[in-house]
XYZ file of C-alpha atoms in Angstrom:
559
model
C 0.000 0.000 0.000
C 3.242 2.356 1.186
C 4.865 1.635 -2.010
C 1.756 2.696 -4.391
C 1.547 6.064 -2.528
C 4.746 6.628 -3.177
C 4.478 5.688 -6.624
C 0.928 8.228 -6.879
C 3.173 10.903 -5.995
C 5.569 10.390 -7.986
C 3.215 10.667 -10.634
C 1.372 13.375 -9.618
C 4.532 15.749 -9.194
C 5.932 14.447 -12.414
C 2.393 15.609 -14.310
C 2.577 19.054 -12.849
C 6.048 19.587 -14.047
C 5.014 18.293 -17.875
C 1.375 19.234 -18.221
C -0.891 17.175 -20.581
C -0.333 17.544 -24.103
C -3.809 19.533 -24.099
C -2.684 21.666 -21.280
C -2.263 25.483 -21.003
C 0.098 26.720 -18.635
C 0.442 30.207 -16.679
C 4.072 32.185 -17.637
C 5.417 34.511 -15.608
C 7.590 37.357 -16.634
C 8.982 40.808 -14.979
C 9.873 43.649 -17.738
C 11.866 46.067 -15.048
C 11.730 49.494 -17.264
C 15.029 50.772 -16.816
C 17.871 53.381 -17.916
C 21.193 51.791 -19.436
C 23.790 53.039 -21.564
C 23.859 51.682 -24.732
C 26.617 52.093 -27.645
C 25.761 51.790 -31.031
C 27.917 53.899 -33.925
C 30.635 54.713 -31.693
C 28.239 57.359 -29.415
C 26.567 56.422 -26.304
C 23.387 57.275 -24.655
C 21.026 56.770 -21.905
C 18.089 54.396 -23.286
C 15.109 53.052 -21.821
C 15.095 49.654 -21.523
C 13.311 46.213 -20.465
C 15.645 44.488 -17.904
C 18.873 46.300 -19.743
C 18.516 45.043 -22.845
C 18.548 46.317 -26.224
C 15.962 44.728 -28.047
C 13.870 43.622 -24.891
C 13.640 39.830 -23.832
C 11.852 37.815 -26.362
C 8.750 36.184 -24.385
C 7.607 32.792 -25.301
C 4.256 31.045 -25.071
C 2.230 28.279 -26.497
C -1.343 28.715 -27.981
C -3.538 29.249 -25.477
C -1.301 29.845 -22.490
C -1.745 32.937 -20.033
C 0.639 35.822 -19.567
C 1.332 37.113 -16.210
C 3.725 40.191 -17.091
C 4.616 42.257 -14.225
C 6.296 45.913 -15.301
C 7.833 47.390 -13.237
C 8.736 51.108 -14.188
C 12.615 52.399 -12.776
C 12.505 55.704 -15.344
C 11.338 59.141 -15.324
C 8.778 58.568 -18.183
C 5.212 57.151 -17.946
C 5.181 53.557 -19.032
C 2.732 51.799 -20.849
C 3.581 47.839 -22.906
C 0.717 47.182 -25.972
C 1.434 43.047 -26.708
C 1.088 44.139 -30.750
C -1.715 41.765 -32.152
C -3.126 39.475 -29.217
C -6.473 39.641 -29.744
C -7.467 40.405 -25.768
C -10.431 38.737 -25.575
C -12.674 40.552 -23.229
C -9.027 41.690 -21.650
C -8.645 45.450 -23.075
C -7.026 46.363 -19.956
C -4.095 44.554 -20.945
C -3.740 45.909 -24.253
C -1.532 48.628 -23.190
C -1.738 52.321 -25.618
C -1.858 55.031 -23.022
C -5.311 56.877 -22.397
C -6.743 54.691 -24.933
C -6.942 51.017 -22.838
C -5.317 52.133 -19.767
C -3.709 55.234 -17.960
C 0.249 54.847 -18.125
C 2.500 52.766 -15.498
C 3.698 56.270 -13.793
C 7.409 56.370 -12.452
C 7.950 53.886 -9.450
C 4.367 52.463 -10.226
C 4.089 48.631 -11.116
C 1.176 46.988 -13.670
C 0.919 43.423 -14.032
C -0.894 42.407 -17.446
C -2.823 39.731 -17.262
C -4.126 37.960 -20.943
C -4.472 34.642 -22.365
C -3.168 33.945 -26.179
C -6.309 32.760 -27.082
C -6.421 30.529 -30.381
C -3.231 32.536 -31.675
C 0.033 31.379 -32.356
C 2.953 32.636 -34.092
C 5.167 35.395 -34.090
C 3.938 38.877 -31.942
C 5.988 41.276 -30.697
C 5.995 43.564 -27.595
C 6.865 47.970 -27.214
C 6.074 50.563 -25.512
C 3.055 52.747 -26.583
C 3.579 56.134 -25.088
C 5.703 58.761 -26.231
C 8.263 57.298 -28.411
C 9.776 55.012 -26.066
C 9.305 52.269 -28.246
C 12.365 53.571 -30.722
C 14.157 50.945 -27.744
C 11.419 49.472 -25.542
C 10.724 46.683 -28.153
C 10.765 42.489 -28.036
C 9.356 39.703 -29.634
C 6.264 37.444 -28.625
C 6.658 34.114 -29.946
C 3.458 31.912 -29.452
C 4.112 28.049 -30.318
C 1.601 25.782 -31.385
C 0.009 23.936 -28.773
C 1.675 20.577 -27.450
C 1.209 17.592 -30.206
C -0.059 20.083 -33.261
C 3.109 20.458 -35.964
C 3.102 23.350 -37.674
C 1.552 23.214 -41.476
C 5.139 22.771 -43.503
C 7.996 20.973 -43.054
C 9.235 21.470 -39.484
C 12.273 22.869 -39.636
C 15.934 22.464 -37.646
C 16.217 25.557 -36.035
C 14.241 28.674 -35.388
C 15.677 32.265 -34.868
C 13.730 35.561 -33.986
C 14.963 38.738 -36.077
C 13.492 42.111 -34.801
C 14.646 44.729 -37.214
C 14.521 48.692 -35.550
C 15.964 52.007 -36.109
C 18.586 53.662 -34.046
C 19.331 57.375 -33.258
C 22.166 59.072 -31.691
C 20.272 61.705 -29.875
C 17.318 61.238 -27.871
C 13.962 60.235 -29.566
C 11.882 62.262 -27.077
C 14.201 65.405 -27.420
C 14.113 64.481 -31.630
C 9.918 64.073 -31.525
C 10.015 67.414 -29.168
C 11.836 69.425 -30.776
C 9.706 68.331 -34.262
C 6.775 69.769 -32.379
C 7.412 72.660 -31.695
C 8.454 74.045 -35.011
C 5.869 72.084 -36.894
C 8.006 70.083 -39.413
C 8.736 66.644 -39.338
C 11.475 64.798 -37.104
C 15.054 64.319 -37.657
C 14.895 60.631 -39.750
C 17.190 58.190 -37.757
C 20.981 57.474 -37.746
C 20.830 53.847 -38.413
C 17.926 50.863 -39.537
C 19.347 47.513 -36.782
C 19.296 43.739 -37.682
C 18.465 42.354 -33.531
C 20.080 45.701 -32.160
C 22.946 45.987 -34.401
C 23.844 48.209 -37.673
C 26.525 45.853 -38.571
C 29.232 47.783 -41.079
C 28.768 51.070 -40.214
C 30.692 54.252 -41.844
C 33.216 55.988 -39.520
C 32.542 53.467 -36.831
C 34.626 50.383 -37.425
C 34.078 48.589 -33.861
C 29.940 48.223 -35.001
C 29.722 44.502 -35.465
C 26.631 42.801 -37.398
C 24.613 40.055 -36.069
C 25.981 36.695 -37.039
C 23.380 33.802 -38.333
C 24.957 30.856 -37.994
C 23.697 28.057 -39.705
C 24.846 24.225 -40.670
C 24.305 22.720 -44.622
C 21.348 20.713 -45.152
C 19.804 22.533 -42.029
C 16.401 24.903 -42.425
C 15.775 27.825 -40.200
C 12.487 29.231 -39.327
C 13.252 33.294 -39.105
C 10.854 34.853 -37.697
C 11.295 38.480 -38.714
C 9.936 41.465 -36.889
C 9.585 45.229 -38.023
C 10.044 47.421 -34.941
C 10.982 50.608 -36.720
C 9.212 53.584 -35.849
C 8.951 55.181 -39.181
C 10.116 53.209 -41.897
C 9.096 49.827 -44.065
C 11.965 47.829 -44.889
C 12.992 45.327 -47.665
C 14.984 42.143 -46.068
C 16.534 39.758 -48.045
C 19.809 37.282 -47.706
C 22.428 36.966 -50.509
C 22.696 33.855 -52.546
C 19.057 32.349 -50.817
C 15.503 31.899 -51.136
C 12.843 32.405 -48.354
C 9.611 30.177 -48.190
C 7.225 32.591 -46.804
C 4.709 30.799 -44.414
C 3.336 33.168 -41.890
C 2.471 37.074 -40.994
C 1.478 38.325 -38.340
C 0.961 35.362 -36.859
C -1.748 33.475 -39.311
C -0.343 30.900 -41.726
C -0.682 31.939 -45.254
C -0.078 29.476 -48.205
C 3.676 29.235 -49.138
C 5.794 30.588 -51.575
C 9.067 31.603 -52.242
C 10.709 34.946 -52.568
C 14.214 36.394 -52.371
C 12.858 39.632 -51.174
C 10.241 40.412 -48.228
C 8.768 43.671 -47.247
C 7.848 44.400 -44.123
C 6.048 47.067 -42.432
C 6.384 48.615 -38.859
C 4.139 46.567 -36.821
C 4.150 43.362 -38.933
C 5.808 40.173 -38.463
C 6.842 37.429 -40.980
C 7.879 34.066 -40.620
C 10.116 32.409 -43.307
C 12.000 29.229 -43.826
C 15.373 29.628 -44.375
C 17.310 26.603 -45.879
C 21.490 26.614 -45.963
C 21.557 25.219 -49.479
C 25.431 26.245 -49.803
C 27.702 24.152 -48.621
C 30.215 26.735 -46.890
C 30.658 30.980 -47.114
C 29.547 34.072 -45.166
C 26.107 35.271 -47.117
C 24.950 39.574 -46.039
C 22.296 39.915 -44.840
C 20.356 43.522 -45.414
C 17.644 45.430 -43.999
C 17.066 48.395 -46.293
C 14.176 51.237 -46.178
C 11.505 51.664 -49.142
C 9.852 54.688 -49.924
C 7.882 55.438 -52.942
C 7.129 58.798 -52.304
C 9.495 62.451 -52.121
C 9.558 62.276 -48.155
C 12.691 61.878 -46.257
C 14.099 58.517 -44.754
C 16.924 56.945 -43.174
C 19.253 55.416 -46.087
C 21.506 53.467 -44.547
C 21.269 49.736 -45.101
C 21.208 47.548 -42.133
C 23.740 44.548 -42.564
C 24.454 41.101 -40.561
C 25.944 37.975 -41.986
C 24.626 34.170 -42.698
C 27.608 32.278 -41.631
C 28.486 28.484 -42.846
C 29.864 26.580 -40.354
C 33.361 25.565 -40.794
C 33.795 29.009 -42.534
C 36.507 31.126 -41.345
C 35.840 34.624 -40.373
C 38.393 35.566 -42.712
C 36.589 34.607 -45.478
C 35.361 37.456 -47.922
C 31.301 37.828 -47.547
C 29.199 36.652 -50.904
C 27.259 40.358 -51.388
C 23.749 41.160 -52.427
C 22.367 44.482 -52.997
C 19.180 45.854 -51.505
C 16.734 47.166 -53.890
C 16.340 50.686 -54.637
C 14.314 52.596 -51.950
C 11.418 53.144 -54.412
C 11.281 49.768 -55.835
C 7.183 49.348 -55.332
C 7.609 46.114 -57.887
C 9.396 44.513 -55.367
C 7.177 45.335 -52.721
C 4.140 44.533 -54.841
C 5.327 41.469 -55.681
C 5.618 40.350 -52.140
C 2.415 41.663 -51.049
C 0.010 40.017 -54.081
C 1.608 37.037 -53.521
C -0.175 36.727 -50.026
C -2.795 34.165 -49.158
C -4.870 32.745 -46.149
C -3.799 29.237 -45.658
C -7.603 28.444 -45.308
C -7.379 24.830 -45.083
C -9.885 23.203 -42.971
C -7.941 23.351 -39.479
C -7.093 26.954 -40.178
C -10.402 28.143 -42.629
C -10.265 32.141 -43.292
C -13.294 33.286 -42.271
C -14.231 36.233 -44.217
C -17.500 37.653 -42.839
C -19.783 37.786 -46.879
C -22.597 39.831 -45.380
C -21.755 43.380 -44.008
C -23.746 45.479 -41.263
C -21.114 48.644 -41.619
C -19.610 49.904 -44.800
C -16.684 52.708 -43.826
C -14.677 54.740 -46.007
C -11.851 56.291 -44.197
C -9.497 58.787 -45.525
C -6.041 58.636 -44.147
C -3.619 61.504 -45.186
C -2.027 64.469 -43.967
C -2.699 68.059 -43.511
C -1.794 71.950 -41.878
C -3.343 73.403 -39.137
C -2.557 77.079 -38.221
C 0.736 77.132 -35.454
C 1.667 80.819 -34.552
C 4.424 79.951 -32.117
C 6.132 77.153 -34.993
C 8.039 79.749 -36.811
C 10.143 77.279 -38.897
C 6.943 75.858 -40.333
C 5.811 79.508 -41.130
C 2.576 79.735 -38.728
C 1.777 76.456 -39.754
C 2.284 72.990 -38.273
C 1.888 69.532 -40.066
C -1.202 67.187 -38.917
C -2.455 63.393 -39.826
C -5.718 62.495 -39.826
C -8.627 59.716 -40.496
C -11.562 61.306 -42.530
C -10.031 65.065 -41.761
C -10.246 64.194 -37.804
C -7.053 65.038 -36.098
C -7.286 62.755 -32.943
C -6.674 64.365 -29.646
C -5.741 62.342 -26.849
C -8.154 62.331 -23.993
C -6.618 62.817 -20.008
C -8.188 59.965 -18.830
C -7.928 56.561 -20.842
C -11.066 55.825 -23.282
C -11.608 52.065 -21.837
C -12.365 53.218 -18.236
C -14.431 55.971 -19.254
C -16.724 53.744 -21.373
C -16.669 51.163 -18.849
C -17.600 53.394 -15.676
C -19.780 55.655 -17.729
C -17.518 58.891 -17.241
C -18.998 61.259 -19.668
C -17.148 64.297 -21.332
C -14.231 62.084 -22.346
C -14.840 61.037 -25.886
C -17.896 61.498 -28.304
C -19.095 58.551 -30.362
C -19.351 60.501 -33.454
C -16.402 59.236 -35.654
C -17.783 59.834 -39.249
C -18.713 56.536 -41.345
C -17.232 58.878 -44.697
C -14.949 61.995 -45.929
C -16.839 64.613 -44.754
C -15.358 66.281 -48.056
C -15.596 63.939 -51.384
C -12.468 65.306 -53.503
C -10.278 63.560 -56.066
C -8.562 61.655 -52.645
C -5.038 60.329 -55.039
C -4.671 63.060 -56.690
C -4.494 66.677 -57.136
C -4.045 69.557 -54.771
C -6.676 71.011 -52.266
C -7.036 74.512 -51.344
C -7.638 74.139 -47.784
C -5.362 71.104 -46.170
C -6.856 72.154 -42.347
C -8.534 69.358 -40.030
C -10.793 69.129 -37.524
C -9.690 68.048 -33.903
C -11.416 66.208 -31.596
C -11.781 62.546 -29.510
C -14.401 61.191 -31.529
C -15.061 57.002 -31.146
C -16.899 54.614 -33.899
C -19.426 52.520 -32.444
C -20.308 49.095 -33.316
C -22.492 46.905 -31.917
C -21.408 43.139 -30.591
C -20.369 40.659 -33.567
C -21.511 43.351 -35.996
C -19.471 42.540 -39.718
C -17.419 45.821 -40.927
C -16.297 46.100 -44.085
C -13.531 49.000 -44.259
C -12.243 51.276 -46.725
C -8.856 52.616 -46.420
C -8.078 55.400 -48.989
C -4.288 57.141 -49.483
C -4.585 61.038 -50.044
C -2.322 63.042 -51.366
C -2.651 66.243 -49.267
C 0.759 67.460 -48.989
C 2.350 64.046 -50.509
C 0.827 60.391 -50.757
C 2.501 57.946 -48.776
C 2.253 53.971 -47.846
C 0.436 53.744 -44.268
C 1.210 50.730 -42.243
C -2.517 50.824 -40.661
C -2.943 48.464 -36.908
C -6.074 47.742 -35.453
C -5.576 46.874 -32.004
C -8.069 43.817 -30.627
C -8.701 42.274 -33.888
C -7.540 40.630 -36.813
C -8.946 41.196 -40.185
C -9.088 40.301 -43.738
C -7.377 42.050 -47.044
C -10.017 41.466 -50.036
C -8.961 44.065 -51.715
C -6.190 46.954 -53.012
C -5.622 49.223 -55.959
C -4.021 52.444 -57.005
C -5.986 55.672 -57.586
C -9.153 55.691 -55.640
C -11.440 53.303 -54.775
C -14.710 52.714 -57.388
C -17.503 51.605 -54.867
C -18.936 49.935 -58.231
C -16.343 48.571 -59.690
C -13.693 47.291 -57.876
C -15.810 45.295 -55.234
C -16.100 42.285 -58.591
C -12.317 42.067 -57.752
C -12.526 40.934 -54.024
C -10.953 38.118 -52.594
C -13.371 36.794 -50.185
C -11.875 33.131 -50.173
C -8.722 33.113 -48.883
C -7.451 36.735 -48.135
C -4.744 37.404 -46.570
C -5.194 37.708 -42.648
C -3.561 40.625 -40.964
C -3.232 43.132 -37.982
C -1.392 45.391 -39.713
C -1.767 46.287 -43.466
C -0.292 48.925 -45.520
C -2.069 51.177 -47.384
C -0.484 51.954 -51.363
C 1.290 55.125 -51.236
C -1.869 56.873 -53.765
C -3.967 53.666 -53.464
C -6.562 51.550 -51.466
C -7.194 48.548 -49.427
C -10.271 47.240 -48.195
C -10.303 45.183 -44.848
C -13.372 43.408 -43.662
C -13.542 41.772 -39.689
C -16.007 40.321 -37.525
C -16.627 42.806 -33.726
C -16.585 40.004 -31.545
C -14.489 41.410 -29.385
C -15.911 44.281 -27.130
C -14.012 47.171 -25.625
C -12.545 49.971 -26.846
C -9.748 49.718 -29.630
C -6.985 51.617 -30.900
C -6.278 51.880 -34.613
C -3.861 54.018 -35.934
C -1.104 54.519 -38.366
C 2.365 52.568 -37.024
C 4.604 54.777 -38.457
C 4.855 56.487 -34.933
C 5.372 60.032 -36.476
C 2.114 59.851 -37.916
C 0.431 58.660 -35.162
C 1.806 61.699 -33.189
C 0.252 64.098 -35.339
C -3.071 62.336 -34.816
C -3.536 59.962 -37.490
C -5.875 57.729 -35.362
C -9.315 56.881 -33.977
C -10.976 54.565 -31.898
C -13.528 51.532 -32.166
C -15.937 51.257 -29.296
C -17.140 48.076 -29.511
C -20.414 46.851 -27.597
C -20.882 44.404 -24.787
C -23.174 41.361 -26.406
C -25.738 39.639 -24.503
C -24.480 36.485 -24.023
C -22.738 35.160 -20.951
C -18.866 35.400 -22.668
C -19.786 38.616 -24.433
C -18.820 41.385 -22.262
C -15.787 43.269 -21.034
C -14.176 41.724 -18.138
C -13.729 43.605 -14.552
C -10.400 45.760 -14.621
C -7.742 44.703 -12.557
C -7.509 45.494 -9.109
C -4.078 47.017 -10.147
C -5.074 49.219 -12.909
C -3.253 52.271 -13.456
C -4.923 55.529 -12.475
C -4.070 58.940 -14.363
C-alpha cells in the first residue's frame, strides 16, 4: 500500500512539471523598465530599456497559455507595454496604448498584465506605446503551437527571432520634441538595426553585425519582426531563397521569394534553408519609400555564416533594392494568401452590417508659435479628424460611464468627397477632436482605407488593435464603390493586424466585432500617429454570458 503512494506521488509531481499535451500553462515574466547606456555607432546614450537590454527579452508562449507580465517602471517617463496583435479577448485592460486602454505605469508604479493567447500562435511582438519610447522598448512574442499540433510545412531544424529597428544618436523624445514645436517633421534616424545591431557602419569600425549561424542541409524558421518607428523595410539574404509561411501570426499558403517587405508593426515568418555548402552570405535590412519624403538610407547589414567558414573569409554580397522599388514590394504583397485549409479556414464575414470609407492623409493646421513651419504645423488624420488624446484613458471611461471624455461621433465617410489620389486642395486644415466609432457586438465591418495626397501620398502601415482582419482588396488611384468590389478576394485573403495602405492607393479590410471594448487603430509609423492619425472603435458588450468586457484589474493604473 506504502509503495503505491509513493508511486501516486511520484506521478502526480511528475504531471505538474510536464502538463498534458492539451494543457495550457500560466508564464510569468517581470519587464523592469530601466535606464542603461547603450553604444551603437561609436556614441553612447542613456536608453530606456526592459531588464537592460537592447531589443527587450523575447517572451515565449504556447497557444492558449496565459501571460502574467509584471512591469515594473525604474525611469522618469510614464510607461505603458501594448502586446502588438493578441487579440485580448474581453481583456482590453491589458492591451496597453496610453489613455486609450489604460492610464500609463507612472514612475515607481508597477502593472501586471494579465491575458491569455487565445487561439493565436505565431510570431507577436511587444513595445512601448507612449511617447516614443518604443524607438528601444521593443521584443518579440513568440506563441508556439500547442503541445502535439506540428506546424503546417515541413518542421524545420532551427528557429531564430529577427526584430529589425531604427537607431538614433540623440534622444527620440528630445528628436519628436523638438519636431513639435516648429511644426516640421522629425530628424529621420541614424541607423535601420538587424536584432540591435547596424553591422558595417561608416566611420565606426568597432559596429559589429549580427551573425546567423547556420549548418548545410539545415532549415531555419526566421521569424522576422519590423520594430521601426517610421520606416518599411525590404529584407533579403544573398545567394538564398525564403519560403514565406506566416504574418502576423496566421499561416498563409507558401511561396518563395528572395525579397520580403515588411512594415512597422508586422511580423513574418520564413524558412530559411542553408543550401550552400560553406561561405559568409549579407544579410540587409534596407528602407523603401515610394514617395518624395525623407528617410533613413543606410542599409542595415548582418551575416549568414556556414559553419566551418573562417571569419576571414570574404562575404558573398547582395544588394538591396532601390528605396522606391514598389515592384518589389508589390510582388511580395500580391503574392499573399490565407492558408484556409480546414484546421485553419479564413473566415471572411460575406454579409456586411457597416460599410466605412476612411481617408487617411495628412494636412496643416494654423501654429503661430512654430516659426520654422511659417505659422503652420503639419497634422495626420482619419476622414479630416485630427485625434486628440483624452486625459483619462477611453476604456475606463466607457466602462464606468464617465462622460465628457470622448464622443461617439467618428464619421462613417470623408466629410469632403475630392479627387482623394490626386491633385491639390485649397484648404489642407482638419478638424480636432476625440471622436469614437461605435459598433455593436459581432456586428461585420467592411472598411475602406483610402491614401490622399494632401501634402504628398505615402504607404500607411494601418494596426487595429483587438482584432484581426481580412485584405479582399487593393488598388491604385481611388477606390470605385462599383467597380472594384467584382475584384474581391473573399476566399482566402490574406489575414492581418497590420496592413499597408499603397502610397496613392486603397485597401479594403473586412472583420467580424466580436471582441468588445474599446480599440486603438492608428497609423504605425509612430510620427504619424503623433500628429493624430488615429481613432478609436468602441465596440459593444453582447448579450451572451462570454460577451462582455471583463472587470479591470484590481491594479489598474490611475491617471
Amino acid at each position: 500500500m506504502k509503495s503505491h503512494m509513493v508511486w501516486f506521488l511520484f506521478l502526480a509531481s511528475f504531471l505538474s512539471v510536464f502538463p498534458a499535451p492539451s494543457e495550457s500553462m500560466v508564464r510569468h515574466y517581470k519587464f523592469n523598465v530601466v535606464m542603461k547606456n547603450i553604444t551603437r555607432l561609436c556614441s553612447s546614450k542613456p536608453t530606456v530599456t526592459v531588464n537592460g537590454r537592447y531589443p527587450g527579452p523575447t517572451i515565449y508562449a504556447r497557444e492558449d497559455d496565459t501571460l502574467l507580465i509584471k512591469v515594473v517602471n525604474h525611469v522618469k517617463y510614464n510607461v505603458s507595454i501594448h502586446w502588438h496583435g493578441v487579440r485580448q479577448v474581453r481583456t482590453g485592460w491589458a492591451d496597453g496604448p496610453a489613455y486609450i486602454t489604460q492610464c500609463p505605469i507612472q514612475p515607481g508604479q508597477v502593472y501586471t498584465y494579465n491575458y491569455t493567447l487565445t487561439g493565436q500562435r505565431g510570431t507577436l511582438w511587444w513595445h512601448a506605446h507612449i511617447l516614443w519610447l518604443r524607438a528601444t522598448v521593443y521584443g518579440a512574442i513568440v506563441i508556439l503551437p500547442k503541445r502535439g499540433v506540428p506546424y503546417p510545412f515541413p518542421k524545420p531544424d532551427h528557429e531564430k527571432v529577427i526584430v529589425l529597428g531604427e537607431w538614433w544618436k540623440s534622444d527620440t523624445e528630445n528628436v519628436i520634441n523638438e519636431a513639435l514645436k516648429s511644426g516640421l517633421a522629425p530628424n529621420v534616424s541614424d541607423a535601420h538595426m538587424i536584432n540591435g545591431r547596424p553591422g558595417l557602419a561608416k566611420n565606426c569600425p568597432s559596429d559589429q553585425g549580427y551573425k546567423l549561424s547556420v549548418k548545410n542541409g539545415k532549415t531555419y524558421l526566421l521569424r522576422v519582426v519590423n520594430a521601426a518607428l517610421n520606416e518599411e523595410l525590404f529584407f533579403k539574404v544573398a545567394g538564398h531563397l525564403f519560403t514565406v509561411v506566416e504574418v502576423d501570426a496566421v499561416y498563409v499558403k507558401p511561396f518563395k521569394i528572395d525579397t520580403i517587405v515588411i512594415a512597422p508593426g508586422q511580423t513574418t515568418n520564413v524558412l530559411l534553408t542553408a543550401s550552400k555548402s560553406t561561405g559568409k552570405y549579407l544579410v540587409t535590412a534596407s528602407p523603401f519609400m515610394d514617395s518624395p519624403i525623407a528617410v533613413d538610407n543606410v542599409t542595415a547589414t548582418a551575416t549568414v555564416h556556414y559553419s566551418g567558414t573562417l571569419s576571414s573569409s570574404p562575404t558573398i554580397l547582395t544588394l538591396p533594392p532601390p528605396q522606391n522599388a514598389t515592384s518589389v514590394a508589390t510582388n511580395f504583397t500580391n503574392s499573399l494568401r490565407s492558408l484556409n485549409s480546414k484546421k485553419y479556414p479564413a473566415l471572411v464575414p460575406t454579409t456586411i452590417d457597416h460599410h466605412l470609407f476612411f481617408t487617411v492623409g495628412l494636412g496643416l493646421n494654423p501654429c503661430p508659435t512654430c516659426k520654422a513651419g511659417n505659422g503652420s504645423r503639419v497634422v495626420a488624420s482619419i476622414n479630416n479628424v485630427t485625434f486628440v488624446m483624452p486625459k483619462i484613458a477611453l476604456l475606463p471611461a466607457h466602462y464606468f460611464n464617465i462622460s465628457g471624455v470622448f464622443t461617439p461621433d467618428f464619421p462613417k465617410n470623408p466629410p469632403h468627397v475630392f479627387n482623394y489620389s490626386g491633385g491639390s486642395v485649397t484648404n489642407m486644415a482638419t478638424e480636432t477632436g476625440t471622436r469614437l466609432y461605435k459598433l455593436p457586438y459581432n456586428a461585420t465591418v467592411q472598411l475602406v482605407l483610402q491614401d490622399t495626397g494632401v501634402i504628398a501620398p505615402e504607404n500607411h502601415p494601418i494596426h487595429l488593435h483587438g482584432y484581426n482582419f481580412f485584405e479582399v482588396g487593393r488598388g491604385l488611384g481611388n477606390f470605385n464603390p462599383k467597380k472594384d468590389p467584382n475584384n474581391f478576394n473573399l476566399v482566402d485573403p490574406v489575414e492581418r493586424n497590420t496592413i499597408g495602405v499603397p502610397s496613392g492607393g486603397w485597401v479594403v479590410i473586412r472583420f467580424r466585432a466580436d471582441n468588445p471594448g474599446v480599440w486603438f487603430m492608428h497609423c504605425h509609423l509612430e510620427v504619424h500617429t503623433t500628429w493624430g492619425l488615429k481613432m478609436a472603435f468602441l465596440v459593444e458588450n453582447g448579450k451572451g454570458p462570454n460577451q462582455s468586457i471583463l472587470p479591470p484589474p484590481k491594479d489598474f493604473p490611475k491617471c
